[in-house]
Coordinates of N, CA and C in Angstrom, one line a residue:
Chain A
X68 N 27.0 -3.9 8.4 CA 25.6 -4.4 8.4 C 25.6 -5.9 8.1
X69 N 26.0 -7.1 8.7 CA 26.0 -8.5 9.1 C 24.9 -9.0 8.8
X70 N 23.5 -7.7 9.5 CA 22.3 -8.7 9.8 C 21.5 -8.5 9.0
X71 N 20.3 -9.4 9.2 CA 18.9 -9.9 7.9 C 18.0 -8.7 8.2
X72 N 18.4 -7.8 6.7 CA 17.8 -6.1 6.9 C 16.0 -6.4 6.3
X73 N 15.2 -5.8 6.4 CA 14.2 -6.1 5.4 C 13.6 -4.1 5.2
X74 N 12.7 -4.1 4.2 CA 12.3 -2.9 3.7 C 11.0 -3.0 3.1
X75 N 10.1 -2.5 3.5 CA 10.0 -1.0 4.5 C 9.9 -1.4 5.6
X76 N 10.2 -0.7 6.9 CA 9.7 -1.3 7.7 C 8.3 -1.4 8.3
X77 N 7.9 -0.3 7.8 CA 6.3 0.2 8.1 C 5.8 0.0 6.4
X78 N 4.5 -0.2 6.4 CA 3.8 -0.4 5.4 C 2.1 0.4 5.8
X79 N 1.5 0.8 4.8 CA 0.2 1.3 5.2 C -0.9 0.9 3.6
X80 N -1.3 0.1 3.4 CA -2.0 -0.4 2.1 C -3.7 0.0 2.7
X81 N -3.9 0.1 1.4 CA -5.8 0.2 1.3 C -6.0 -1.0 1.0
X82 N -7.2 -1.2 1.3 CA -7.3 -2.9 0.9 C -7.7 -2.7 -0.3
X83 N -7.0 -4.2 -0.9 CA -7.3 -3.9 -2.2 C -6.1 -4.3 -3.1
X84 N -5.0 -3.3 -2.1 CA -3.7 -2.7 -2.9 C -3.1 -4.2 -3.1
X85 N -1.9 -4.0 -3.9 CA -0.8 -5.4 -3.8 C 0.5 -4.9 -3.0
X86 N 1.1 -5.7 -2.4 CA 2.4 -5.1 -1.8 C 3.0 -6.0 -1.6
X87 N 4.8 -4.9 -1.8 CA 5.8 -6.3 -1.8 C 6.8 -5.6 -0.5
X88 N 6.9 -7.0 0.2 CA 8.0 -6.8 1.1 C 9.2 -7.8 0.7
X89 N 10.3 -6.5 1.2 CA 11.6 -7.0 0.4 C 12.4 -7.9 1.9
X90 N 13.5 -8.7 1.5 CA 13.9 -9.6 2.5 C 15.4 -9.7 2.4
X91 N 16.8 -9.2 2.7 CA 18.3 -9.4 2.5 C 18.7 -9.9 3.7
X92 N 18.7 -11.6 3.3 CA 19.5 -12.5 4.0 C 20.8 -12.0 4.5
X93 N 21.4 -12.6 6.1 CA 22.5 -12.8 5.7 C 23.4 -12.9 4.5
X94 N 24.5 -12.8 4.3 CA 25.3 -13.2 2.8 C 25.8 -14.8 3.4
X95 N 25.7 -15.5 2.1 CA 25.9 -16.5 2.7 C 25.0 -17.9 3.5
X96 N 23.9 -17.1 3.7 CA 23.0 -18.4 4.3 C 22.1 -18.6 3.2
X97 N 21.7 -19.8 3.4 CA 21.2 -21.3 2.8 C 20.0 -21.1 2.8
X98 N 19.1 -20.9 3.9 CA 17.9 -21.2 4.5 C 17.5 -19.8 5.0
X99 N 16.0 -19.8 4.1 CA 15.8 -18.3 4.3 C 14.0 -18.4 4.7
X100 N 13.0 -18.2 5.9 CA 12.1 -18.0 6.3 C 11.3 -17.2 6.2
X101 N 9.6 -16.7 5.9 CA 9.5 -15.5 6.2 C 8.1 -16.5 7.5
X102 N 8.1 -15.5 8.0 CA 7.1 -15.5 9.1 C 6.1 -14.2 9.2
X103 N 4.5 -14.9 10.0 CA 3.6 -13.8 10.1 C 3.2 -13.5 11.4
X104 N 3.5 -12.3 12.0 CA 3.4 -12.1 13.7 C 2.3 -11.3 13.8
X105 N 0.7 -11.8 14.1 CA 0.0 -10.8 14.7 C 0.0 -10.0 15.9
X106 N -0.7 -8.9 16.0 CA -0.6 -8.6 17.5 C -0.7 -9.5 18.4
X107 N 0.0 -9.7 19.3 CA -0.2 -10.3 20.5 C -0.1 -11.8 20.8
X108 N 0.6 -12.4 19.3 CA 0.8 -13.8 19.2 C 2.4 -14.2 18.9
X109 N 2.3 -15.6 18.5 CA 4.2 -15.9 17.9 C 4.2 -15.5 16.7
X110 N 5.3 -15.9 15.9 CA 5.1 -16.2 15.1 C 4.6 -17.2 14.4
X111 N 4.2 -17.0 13.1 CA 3.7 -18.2 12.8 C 4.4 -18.3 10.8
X112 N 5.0 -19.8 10.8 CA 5.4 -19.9 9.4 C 4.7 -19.8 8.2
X113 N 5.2 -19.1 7.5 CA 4.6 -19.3 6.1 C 5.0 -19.9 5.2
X114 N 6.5 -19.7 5.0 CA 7.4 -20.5 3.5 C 8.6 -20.3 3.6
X115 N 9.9 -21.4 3.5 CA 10.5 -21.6 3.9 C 11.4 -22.0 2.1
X116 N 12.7 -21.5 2.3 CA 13.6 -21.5 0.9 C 14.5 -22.2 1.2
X117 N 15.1 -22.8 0.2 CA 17.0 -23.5 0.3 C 16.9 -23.1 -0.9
X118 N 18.4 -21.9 -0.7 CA 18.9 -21.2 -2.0 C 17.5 -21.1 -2.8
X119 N 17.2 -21.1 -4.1 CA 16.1 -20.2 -4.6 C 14.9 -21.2 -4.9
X120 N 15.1 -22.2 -4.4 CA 14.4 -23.5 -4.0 C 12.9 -23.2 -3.3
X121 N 12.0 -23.3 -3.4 CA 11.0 -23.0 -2.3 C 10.6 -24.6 -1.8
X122 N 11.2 -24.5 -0.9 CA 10.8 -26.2 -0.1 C 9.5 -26.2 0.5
X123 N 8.9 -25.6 1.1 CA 8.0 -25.4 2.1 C 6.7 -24.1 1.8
X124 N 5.6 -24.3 1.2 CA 4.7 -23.0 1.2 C 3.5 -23.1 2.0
X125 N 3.2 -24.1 3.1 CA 2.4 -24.8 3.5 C 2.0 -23.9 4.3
X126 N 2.2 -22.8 4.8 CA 1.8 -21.8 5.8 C 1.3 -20.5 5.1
X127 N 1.6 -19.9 3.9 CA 1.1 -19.3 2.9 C -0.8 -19.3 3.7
X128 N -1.4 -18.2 3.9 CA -2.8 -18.3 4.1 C -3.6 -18.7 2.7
X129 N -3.4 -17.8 1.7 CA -4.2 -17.9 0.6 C -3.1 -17.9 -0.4
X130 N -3.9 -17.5 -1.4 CA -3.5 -17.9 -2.9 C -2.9 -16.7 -3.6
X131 N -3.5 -15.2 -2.5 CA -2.9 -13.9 -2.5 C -1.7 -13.8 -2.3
X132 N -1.1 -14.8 -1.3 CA 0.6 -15.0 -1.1 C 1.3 -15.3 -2.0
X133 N 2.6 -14.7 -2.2 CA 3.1 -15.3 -3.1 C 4.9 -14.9 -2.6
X134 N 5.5 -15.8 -2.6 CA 7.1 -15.4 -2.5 C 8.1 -16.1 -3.0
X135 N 9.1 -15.3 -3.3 CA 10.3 -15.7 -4.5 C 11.7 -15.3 -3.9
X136 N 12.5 -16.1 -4.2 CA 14.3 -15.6 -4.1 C 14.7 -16.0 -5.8
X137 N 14.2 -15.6 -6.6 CA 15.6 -15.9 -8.0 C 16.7 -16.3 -7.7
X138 N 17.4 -16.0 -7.1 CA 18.9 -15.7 -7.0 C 19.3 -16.3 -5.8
X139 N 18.8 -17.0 -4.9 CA 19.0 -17.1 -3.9 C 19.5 -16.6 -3.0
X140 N 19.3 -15.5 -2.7 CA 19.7 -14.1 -2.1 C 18.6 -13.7 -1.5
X141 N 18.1 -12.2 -2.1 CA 16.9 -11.2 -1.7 C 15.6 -12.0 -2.0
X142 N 14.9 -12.0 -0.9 CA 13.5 -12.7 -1.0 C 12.5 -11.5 -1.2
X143 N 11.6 -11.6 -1.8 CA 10.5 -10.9 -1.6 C 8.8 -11.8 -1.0
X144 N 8.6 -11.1 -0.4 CA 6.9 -11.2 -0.2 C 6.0 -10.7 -1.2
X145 N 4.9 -11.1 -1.6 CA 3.9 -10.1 -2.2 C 2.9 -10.7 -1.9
X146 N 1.9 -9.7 -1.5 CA 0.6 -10.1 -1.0 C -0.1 -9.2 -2.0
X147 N -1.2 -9.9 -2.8 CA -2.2 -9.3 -3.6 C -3.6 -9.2 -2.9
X148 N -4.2 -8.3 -3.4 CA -5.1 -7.8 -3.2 C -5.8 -7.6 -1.9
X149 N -4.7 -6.6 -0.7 CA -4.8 -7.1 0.4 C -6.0 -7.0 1.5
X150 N -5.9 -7.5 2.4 CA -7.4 -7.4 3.1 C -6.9 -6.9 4.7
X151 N -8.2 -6.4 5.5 CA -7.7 -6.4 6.5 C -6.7 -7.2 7.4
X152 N -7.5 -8.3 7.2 CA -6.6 -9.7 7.9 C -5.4 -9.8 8.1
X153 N -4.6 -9.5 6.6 CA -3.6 -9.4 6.4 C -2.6 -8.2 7.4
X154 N -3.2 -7.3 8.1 CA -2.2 -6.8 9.1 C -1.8 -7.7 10.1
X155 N -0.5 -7.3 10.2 CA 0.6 -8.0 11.0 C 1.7 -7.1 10.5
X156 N 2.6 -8.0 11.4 CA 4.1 -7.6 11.0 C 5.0 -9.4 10.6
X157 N 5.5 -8.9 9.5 CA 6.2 -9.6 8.5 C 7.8 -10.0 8.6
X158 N 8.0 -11.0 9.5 CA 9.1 -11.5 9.9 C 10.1 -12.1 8.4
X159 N 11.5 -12.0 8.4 CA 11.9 -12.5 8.3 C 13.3 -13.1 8.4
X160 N 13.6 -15.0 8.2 CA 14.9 -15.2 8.7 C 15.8 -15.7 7.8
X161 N 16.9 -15.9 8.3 CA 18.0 -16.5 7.4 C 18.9 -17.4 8.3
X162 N 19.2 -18.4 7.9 CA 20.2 -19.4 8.5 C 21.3 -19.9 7.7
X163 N 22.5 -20.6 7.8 CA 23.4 -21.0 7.0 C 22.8 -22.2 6.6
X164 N 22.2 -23.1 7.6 CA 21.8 -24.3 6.5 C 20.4 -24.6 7.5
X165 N 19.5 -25.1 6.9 CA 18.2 -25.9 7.7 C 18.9 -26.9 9.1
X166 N 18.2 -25.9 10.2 CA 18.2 -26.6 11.4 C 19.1 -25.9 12.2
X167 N 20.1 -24.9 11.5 CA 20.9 -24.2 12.5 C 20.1 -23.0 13.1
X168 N 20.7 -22.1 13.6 CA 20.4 -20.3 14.7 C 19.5 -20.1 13.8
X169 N 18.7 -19.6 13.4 CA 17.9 -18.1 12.3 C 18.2 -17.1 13.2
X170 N 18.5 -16.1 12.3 CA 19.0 -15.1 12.6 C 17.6 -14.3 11.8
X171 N 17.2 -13.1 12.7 CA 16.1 -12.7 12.6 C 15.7 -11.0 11.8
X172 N 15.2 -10.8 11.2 CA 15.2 -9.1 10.5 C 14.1 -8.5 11.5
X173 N 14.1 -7.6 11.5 CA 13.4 -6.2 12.6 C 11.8 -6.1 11.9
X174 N 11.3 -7.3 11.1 CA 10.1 -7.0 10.1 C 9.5 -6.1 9.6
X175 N 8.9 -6.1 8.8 CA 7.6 -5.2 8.6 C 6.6 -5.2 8.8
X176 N 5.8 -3.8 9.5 CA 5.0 -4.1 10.2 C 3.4 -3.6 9.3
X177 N 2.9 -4.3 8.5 CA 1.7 -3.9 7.3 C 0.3 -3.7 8.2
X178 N -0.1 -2.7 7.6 CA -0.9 -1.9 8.1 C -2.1 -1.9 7.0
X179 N -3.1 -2.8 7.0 CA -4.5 -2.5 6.0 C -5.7 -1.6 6.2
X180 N -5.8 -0.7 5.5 CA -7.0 0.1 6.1 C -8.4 -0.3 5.5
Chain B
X268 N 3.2 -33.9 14.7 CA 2.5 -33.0 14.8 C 3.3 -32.1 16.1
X269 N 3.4 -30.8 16.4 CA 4.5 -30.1 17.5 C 3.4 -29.1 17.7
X270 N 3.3 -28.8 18.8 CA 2.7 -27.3 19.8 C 3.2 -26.6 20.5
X271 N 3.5 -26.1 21.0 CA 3.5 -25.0 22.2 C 3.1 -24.5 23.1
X272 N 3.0 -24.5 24.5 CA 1.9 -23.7 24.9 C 3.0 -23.1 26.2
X273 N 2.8 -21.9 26.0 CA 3.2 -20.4 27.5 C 2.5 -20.4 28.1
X274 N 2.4 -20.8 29.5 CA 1.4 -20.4 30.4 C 2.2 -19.3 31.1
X275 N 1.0 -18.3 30.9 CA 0.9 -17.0 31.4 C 1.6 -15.6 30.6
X276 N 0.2 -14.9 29.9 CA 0.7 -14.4 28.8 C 1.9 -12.8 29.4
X277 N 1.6 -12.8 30.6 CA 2.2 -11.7 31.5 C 2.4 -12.1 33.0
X278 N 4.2 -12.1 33.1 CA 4.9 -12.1 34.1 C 5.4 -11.1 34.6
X279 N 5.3 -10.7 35.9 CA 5.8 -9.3 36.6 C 6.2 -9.8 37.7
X280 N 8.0 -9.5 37.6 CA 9.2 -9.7 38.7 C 9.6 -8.1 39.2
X281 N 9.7 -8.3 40.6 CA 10.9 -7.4 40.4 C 12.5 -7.4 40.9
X282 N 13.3 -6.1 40.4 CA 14.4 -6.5 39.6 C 15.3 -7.2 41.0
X283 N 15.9 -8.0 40.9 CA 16.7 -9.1 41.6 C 16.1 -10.3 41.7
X284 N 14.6 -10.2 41.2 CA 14.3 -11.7 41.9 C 14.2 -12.8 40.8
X285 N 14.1 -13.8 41.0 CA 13.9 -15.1 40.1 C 13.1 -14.4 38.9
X286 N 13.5 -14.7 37.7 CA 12.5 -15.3 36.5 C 12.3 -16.6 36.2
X287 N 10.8 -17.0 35.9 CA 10.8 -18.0 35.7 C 9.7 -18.2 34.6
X288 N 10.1 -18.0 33.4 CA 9.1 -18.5 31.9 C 8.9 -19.7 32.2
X289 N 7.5 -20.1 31.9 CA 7.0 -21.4 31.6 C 7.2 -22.1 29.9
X290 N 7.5 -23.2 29.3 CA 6.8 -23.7 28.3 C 6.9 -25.5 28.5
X291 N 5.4 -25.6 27.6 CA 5.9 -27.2 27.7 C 4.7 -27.1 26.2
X292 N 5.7 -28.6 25.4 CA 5.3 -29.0 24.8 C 5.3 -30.1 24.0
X293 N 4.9 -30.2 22.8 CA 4.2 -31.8 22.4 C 5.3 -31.7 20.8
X294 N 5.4 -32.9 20.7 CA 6.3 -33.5 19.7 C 6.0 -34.9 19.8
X295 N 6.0 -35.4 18.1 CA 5.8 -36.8 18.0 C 7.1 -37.5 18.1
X296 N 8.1 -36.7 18.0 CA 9.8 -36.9 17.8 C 10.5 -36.5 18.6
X297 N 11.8 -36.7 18.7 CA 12.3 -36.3 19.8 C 12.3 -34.3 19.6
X298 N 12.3 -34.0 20.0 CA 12.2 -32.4 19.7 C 13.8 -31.7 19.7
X299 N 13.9 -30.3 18.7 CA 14.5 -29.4 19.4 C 13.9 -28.4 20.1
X300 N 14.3 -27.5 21.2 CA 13.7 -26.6 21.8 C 14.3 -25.2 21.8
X301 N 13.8 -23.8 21.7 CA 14.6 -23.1 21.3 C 13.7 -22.1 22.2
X302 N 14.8 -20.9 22.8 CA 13.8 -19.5 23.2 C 14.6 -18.3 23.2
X303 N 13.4 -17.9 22.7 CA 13.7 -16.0 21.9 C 13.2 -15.0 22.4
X304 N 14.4 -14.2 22.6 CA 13.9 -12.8 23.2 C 13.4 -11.7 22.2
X305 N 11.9 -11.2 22.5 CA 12.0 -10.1 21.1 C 12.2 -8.8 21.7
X306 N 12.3 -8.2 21.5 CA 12.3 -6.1 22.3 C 11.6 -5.7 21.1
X307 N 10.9 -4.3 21.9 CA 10.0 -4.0 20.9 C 10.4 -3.4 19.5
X308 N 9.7 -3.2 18.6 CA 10.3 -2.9 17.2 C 11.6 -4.1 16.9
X309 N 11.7 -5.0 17.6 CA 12.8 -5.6 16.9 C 12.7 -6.8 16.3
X310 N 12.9 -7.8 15.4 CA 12.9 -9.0 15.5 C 13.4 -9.9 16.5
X311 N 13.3 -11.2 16.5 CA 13.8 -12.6 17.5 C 15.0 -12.8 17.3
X312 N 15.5 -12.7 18.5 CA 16.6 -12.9 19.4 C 17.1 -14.5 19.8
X313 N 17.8 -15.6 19.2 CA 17.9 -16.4 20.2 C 18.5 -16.1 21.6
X314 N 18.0 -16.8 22.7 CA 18.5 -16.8 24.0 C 19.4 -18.0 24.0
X315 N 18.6 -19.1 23.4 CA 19.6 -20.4 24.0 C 18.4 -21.6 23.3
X316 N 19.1 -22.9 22.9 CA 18.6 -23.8 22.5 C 19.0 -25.3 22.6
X317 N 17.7 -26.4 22.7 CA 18.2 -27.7 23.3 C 18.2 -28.2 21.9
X318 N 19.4 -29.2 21.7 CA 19.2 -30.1 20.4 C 19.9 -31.5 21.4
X319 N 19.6 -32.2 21.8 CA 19.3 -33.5 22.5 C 21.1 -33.9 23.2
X320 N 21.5 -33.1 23.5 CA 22.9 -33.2 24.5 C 22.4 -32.5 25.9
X321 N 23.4 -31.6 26.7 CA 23.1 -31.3 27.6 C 21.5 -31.0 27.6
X322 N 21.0 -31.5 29.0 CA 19.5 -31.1 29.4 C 19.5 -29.5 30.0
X323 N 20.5 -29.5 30.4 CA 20.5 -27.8 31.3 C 21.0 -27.3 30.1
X324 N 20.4 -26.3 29.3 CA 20.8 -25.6 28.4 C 21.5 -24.0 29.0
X325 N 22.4 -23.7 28.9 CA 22.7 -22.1 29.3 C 22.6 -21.3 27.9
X326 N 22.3 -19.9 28.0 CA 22.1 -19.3 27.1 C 22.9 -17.7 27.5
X327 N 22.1 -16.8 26.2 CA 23.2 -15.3 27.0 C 22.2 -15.0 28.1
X328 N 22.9 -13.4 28.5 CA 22.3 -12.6 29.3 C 22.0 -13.4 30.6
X329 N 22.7 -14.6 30.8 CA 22.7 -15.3 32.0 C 21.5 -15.9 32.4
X330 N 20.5 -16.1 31.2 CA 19.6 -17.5 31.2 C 19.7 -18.6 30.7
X331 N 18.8 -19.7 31.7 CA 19.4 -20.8 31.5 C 17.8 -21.8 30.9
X332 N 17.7 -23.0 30.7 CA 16.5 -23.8 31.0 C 16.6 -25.2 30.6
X333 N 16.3 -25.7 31.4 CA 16.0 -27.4 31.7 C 15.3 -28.3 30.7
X334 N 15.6 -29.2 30.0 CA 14.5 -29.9 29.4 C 14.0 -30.9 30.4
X335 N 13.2 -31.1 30.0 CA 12.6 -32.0 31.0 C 12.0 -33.2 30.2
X336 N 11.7 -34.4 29.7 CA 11.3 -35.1 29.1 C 10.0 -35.9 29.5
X337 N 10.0 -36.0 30.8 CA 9.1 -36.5 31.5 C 7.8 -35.7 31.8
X338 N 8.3 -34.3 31.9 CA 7.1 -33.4 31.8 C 6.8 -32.9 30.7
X339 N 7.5 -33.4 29.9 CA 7.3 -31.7 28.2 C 7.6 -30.6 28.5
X340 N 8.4 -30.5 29.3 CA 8.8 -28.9 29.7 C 10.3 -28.7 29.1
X341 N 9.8 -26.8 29.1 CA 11.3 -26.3 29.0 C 11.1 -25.0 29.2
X342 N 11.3 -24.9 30.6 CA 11.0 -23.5 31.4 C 12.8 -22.8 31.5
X343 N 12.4 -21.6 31.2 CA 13.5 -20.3 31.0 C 13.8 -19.9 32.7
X344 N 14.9 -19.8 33.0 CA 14.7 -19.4 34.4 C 16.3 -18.5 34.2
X345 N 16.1 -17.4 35.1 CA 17.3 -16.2 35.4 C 17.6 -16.0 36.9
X346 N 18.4 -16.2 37.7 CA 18.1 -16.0 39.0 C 17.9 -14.7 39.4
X347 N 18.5 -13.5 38.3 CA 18.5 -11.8 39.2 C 18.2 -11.3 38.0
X348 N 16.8 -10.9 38.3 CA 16.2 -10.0 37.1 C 16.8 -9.1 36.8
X349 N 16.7 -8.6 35.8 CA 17.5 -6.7 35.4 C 16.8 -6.1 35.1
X350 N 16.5 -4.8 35.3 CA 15.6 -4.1 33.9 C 15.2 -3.8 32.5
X351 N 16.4 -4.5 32.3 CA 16.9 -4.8 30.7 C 16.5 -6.0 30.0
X352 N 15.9 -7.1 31.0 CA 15.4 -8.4 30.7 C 13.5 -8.2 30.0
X353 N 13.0 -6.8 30.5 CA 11.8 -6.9 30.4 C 11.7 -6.4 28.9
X354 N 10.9 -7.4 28.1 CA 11.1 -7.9 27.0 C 9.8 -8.7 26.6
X355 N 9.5 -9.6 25.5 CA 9.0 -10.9 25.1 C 9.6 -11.9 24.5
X356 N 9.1 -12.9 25.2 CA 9.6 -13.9 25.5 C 9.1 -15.3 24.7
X357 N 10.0 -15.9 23.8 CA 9.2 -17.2 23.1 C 9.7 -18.1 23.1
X358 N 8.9 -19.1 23.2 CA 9.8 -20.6 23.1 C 9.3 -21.2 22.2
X359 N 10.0 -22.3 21.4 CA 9.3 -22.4 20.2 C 10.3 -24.3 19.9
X360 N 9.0 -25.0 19.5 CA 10.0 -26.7 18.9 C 9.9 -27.1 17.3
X361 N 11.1 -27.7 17.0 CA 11.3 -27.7 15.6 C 11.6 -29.3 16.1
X362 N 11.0 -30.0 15.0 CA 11.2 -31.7 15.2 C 12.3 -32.2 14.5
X363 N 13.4 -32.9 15.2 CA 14.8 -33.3 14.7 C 14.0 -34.0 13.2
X364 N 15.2 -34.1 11.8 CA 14.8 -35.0 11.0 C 14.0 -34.6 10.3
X365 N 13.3 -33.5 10.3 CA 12.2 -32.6 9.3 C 12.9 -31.3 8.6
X366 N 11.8 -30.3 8.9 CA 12.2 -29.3 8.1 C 13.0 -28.2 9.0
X367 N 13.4 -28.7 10.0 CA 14.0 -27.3 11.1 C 12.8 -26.7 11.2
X368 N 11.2 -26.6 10.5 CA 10.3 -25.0 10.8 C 9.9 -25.4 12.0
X369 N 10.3 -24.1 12.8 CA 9.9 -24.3 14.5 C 8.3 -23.8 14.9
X370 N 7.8 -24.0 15.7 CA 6.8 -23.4 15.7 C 6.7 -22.9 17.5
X371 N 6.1 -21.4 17.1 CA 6.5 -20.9 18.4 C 5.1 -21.0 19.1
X372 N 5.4 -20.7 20.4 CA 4.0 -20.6 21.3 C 3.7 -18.9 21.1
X373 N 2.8 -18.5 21.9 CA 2.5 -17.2 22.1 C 3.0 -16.3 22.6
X374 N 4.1 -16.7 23.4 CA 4.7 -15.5 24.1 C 4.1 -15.2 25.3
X375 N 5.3 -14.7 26.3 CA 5.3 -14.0 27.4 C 5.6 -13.1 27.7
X376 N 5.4 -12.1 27.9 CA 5.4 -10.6 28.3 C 6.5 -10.5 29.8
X377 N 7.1 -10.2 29.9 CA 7.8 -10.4 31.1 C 8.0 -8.8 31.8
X378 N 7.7 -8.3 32.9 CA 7.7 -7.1 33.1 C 9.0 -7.1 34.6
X379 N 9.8 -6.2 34.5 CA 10.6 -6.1 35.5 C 10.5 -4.8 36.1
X380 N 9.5 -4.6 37.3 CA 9.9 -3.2 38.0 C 10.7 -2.8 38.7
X381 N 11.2 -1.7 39.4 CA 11.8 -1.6 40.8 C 11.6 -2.5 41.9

């Protein structure tokens, strides 16, 4: 298992709820992404890591976002108090350093009722 | 400031004949250019990417695409569709000298019938 796994893949929250999506890099890469894909669009960035660094939160929508790597490894997402809006599916990447391939996880796909 | 734009959010070939994805787009910098195949339930795929050497970029699965400078383009082209190719499709520019974050267009739906 090489590639950038993430968990759950499916999500189903009430609004309201908090939820964390989990993120396992490549081993080994530098540069770790998460991205937000609505139906029927690209992706679009949110926040961007070097090792447990958070370089970039500029794409974050609200103040509900929030994401971490401690360790420079496993990233998490956590969206508080979620709203409908917030459905999509929740990309994320890993690269060995800023600017090379991203290598892409199968996302998750959050569901707000 | 970088954009994107796919024209035509749905393309329908069928299988042997040309593909041809559209993108062109805007960069204040010299650009990188990149395009991704997704399949459903899966995450992005690179196909193939320009970072300012060869203009004719080749990629897998036997696609190729041109930068173009003069037009803002960077159209995906395959000459013999497969069945296998029908997919979505994104191209996306990341500005040399920044932060690598690419930003993609919307995607193209690519449909291959019989």
């Amino acid at each position: 298992g090489a590639g950038v796994s993430q968990s759950p893949r499916y999500k189903v929250a009430k609004r309201g709820q908090d939820v964390a999506l989990r993120c396992d890099p490549i081993s080994g890469h530098v540069s770790l992404f998460w991205y937000q894909q609505a139906l029927g669009q690209g992706p679009e960035f949110l926040t961007y890591f070097q090792n447990e660094a958070q370089l970039d939160k500029s794409g974050l929508p609200s103040d509900r976002f929030f994401a971490e790597r401690p360790e420079g490894s496993v990233s998490t997402l956590k969206i508080q108090r979620t709203q409908q809006e917030d459905s999509a599916v929740y990309l994320c990447a890993s690269s060995f350093s800023a600017g090379d391939e991203q290598f892409f996880g199968p996302g998750t796909r959050l569901t707000v009722l | 400031a970088q954009s994107v734009t796919q024209l035509g959010s749905h393309v329908s070939v069928s299988e042997g004949a040309l593909v041809l994805l559209r993108c062109n787009y805007s960069s204040s910098v010299p650009p990188y250019l990149f395009w991704y195949v997704q399949y459903p339930n899966q995450g992005l795929q690179l196909l193939l990417k320009y970072t300012s050497a060869a203009t004719l970029v080749k990629g897998i699965n036997g696609f190729e695409a041109e930068f173009k400078k003069s037009e803002t383009s960077f159209h995906l082209t395959k000459p013999s569709a497969h069945m296998s190719d029908a997919a979505e499709y994104f191209c996306a520019v990341s500005e040399t000298g920044g932060s690598y974050i690419p930003t993609f267009g919307r995607g193209t739906s690519l449909i291959v019938h019989p």
